[in-house]
mmCIF file of C-alpha atoms in Angstrom:
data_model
loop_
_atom_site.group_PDB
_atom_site.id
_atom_site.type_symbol
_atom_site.label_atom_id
_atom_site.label_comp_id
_atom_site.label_asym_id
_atom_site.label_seq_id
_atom_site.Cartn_x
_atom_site.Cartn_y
_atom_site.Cartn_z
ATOM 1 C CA UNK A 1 7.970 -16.193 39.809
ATOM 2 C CA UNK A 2 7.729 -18.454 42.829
ATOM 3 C CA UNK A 3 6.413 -21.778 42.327
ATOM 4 C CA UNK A 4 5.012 -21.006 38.909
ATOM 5 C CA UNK A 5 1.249 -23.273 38.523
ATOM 6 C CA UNK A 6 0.767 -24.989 35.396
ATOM 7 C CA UNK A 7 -1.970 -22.315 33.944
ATOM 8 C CA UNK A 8 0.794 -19.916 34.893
ATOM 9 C CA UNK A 9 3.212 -21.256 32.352
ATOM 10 C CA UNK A 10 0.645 -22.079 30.044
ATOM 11 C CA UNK A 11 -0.241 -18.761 30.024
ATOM 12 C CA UNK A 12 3.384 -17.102 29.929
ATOM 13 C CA UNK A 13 3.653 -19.474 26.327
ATOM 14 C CA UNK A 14 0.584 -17.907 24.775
ATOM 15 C CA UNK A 15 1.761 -14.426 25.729
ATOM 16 C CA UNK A 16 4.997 -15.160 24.317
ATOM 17 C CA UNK A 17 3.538 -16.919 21.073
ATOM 18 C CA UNK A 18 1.068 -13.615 20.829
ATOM 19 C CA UNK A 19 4.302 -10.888 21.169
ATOM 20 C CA UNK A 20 5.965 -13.096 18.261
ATOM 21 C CA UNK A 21 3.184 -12.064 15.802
ATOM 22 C CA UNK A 22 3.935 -8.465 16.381
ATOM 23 C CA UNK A 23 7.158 -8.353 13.948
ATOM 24 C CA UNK A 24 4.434 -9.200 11.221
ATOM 25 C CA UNK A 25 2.868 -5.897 12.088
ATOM 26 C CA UNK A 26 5.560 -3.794 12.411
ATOM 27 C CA UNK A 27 7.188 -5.479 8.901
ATOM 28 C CA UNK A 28 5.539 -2.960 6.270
ATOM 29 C CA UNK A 29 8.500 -0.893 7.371
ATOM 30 C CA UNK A 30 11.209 -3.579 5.944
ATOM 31 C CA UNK A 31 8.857 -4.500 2.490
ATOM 32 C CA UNK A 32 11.000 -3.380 -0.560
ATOM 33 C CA UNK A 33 9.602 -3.444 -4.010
ATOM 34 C CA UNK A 34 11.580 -3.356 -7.398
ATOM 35 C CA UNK A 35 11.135 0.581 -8.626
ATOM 36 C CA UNK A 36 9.893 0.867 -12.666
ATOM 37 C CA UNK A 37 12.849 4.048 -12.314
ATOM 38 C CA UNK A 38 15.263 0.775 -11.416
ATOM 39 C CA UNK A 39 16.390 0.242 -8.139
ATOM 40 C CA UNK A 40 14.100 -0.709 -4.835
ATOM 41 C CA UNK A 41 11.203 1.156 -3.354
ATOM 42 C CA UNK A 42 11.856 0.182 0.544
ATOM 43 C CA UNK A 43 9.152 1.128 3.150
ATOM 44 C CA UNK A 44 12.134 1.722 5.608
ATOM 45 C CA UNK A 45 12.503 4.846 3.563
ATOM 46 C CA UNK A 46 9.293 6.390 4.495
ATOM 47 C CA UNK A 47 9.026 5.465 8.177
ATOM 48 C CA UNK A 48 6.859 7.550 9.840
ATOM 49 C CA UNK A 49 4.839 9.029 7.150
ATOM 50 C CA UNK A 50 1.842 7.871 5.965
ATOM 51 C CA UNK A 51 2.094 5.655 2.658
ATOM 52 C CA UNK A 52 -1.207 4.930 0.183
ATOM 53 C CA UNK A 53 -0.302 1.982 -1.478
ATOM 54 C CA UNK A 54 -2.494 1.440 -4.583
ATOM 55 C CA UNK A 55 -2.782 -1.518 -7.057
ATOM 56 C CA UNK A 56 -3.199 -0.153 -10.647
ATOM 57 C CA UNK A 57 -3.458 -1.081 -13.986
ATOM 58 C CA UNK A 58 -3.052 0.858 -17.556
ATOM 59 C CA UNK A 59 -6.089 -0.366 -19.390
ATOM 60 C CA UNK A 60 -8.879 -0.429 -16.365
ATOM 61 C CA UNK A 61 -11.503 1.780 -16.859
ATOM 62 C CA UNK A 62 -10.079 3.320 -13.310
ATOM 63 C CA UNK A 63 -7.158 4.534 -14.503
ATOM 64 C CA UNK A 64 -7.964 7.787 -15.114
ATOM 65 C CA UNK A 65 -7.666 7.641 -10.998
ATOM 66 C CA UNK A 66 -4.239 8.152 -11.789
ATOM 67 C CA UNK A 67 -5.005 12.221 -12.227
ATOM 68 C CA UNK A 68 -6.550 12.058 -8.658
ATOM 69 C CA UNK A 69 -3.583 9.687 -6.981
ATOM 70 C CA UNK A 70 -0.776 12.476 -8.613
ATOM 71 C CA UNK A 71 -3.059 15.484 -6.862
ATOM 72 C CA UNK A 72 -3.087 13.595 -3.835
ATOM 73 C CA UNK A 73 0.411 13.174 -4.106
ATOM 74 C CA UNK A 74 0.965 17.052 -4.757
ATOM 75 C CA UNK A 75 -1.099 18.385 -2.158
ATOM 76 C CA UNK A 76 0.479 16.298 1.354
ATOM 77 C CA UNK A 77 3.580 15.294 0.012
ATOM 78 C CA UNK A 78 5.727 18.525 1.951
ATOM 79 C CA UNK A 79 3.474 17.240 4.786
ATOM 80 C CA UNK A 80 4.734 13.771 4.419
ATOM 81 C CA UNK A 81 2.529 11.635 2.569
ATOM 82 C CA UNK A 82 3.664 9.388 -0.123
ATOM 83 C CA UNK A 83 1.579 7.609 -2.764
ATOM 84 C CA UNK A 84 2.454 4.489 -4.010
ATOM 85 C CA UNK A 85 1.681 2.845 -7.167
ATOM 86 C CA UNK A 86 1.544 -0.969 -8.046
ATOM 87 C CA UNK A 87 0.877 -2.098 -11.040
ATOM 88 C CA UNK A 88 -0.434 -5.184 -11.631
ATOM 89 C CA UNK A 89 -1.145 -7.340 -14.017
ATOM 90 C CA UNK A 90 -3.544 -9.903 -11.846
ATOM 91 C CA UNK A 91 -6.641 -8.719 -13.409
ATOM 92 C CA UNK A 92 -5.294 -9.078 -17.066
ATOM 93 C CA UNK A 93 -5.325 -5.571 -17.509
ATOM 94 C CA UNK A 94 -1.713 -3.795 -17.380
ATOM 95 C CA UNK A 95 0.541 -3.307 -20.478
ATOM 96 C CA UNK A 96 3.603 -5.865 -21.633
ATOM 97 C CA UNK A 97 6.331 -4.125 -19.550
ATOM 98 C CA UNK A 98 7.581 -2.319 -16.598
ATOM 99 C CA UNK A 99 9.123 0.182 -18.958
ATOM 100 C CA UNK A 100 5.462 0.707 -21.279
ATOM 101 C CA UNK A 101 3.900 1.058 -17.979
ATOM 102 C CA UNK A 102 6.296 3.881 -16.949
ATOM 103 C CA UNK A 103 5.909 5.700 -20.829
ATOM 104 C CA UNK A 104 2.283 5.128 -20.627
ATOM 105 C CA UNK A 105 2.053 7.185 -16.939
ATOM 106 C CA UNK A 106 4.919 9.800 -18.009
ATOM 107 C CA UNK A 107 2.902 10.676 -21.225
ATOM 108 C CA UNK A 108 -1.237 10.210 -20.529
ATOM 109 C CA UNK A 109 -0.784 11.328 -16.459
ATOM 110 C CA UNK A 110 2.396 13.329 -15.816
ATOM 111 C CA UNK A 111 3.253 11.185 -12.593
ATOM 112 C CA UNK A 112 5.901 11.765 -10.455
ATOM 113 C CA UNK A 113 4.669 10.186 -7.749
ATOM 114 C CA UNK A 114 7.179 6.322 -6.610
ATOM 115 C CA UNK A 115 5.889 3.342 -8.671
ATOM 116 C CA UNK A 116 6.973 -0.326 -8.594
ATOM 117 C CA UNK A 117 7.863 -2.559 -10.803
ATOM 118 C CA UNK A 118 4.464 -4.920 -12.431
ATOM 119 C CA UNK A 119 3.647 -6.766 -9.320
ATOM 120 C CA UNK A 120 1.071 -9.464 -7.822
ATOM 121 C CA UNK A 121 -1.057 -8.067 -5.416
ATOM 122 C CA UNK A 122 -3.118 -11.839 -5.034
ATOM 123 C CA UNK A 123 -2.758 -15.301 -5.269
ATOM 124 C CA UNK A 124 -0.083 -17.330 -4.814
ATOM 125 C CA UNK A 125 2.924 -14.751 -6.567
ATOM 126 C CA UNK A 126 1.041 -12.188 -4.263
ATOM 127 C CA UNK A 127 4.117 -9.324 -2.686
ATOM 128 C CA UNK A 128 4.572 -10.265 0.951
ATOM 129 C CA UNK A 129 2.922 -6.893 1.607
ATOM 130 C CA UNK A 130 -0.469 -8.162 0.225
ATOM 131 C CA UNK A 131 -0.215 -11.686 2.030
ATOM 132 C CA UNK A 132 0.453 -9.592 5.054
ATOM 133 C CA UNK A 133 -3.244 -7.598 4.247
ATOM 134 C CA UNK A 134 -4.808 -10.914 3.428
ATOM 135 C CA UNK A 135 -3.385 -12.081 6.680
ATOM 136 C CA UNK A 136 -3.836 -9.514 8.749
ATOM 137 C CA UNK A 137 -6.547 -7.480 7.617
ATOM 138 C CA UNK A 138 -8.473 -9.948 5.644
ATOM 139 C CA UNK A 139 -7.823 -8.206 2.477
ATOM 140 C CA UNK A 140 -6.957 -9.141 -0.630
ATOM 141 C CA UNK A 141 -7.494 -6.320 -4.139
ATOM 142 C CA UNK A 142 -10.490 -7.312 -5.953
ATOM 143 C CA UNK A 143 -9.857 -5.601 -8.872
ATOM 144 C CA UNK A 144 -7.650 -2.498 -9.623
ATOM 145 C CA UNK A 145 -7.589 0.673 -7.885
ATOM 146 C CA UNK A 146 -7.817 -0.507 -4.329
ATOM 147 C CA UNK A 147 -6.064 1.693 -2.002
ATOM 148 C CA UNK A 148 -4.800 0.833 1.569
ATOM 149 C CA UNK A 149 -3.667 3.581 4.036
ATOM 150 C CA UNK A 150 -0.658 2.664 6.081
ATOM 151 C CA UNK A 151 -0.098 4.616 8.954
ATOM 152 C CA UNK A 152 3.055 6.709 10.503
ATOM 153 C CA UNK A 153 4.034 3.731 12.646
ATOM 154 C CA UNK A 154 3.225 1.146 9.911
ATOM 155 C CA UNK A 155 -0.391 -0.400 10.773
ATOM 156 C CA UNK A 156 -3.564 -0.308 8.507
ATOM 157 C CA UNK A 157 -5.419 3.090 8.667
ATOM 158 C CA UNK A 158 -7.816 2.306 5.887
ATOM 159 C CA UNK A 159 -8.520 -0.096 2.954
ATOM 160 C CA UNK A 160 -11.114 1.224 -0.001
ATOM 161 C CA UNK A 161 -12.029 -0.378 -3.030
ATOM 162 C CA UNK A 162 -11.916 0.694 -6.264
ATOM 163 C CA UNK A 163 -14.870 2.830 -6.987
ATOM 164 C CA UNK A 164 -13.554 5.239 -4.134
ATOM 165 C CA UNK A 165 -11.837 8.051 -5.626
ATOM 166 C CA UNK A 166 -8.350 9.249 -4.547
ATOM 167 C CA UNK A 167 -9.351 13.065 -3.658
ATOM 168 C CA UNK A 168 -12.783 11.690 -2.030
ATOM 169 C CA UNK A 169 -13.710 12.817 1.859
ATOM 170 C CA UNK A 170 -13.355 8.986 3.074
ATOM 171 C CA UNK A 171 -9.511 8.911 1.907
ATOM 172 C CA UNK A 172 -8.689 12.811 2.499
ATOM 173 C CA UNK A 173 -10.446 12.366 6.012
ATOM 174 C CA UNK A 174 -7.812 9.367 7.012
ATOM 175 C CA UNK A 175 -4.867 11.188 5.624
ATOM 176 C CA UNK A 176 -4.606 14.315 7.423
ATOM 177 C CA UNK A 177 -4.934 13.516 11.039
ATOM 178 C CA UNK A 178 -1.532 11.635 10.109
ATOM 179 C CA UNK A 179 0.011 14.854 8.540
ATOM 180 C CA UNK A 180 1.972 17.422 10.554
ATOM 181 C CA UNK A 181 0.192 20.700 10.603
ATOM 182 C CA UNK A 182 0.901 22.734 8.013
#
């Protein structure tokens, strides 16, 4: 650029500083989490499928969610979609151990479906991948259950709360425009 003005290179260093936030977007691809099967959980893994990534908990009275996450998980997963469990023990609510939380969910719920180790999902221990919602999306789990919707080329598709259920319209209705046709 000839003879560049000062509000030219003032605005080249903003541009610049605005493209170096972008690897913060793109990052759910890199975030690993431990595996309660032992062993990481990397989002690299699933690149380019959709991922629901939801923070649970053993004794909520949302648990039995867990029927409708493992349903979820059996009806798109040839198509792609993988569902993600965290448990969590931020709202005082999830058993002793990664390995009663796995016998717990074997035994009441039959899942099959990839779950982490016990994780923080808030706060100051939060995973990098919920200071990156807080962050980014302004979104931090207010209690257990809350499901977030990450799409094929890593960015939020949707965020719900607790109270919505994993089968309901809202969730199904973000999922399969990100599916393959079947």
């Amino acid at each position: 650029m000839p003879n560049p003005t000062r509000r030219d290179i003032l605005g080249y260093a903003c541009l610049c500083a605005g493209l170096a936030a972008f690897p913060a977007l793109a990052a759910p691809q890199d975030w690993q989490f431990g595996s309660i099967d032992g062993g990481t959980l990397s989002f690299s893994e699933w690149a380019g499928k959709p991922i629901l990534v939801v923070n649970t908990a053993s004794r909520c009275g949302f648990t039995k969610q867990y029927d409708g996450l493992q349903a979820l998980y059996d009806k798109y997963r040839e198509r792609g979609l993988v569902v993600l469990a965290v448990p969590s023990q931020d709202f005082k609510q999830e058993l002793a151990s990664d390995e009663d939380v796995a016998e717990f969910c074997e035994v009441n719920f039959n899942l099959t479906l990839p779950m982490t180790t016990i994780t923080h999902v808030r706060g100051a221990k939060a995973h990098p991948f919920y200071e990156w919602l807080a962050e980014t999306q302004n979104f931090t789990p207010s209690w257990n259950f809350n499901k977030v919707l990450i799409g094929p080329d890593g960015g939020v598709e949707g965020l719900w709360g607790s109270v919505t259920r994993p089968q309901s319209k809202a969730i199904t209705a973000a999922i399969e425009p990100l599916l393959p046709r079947s």
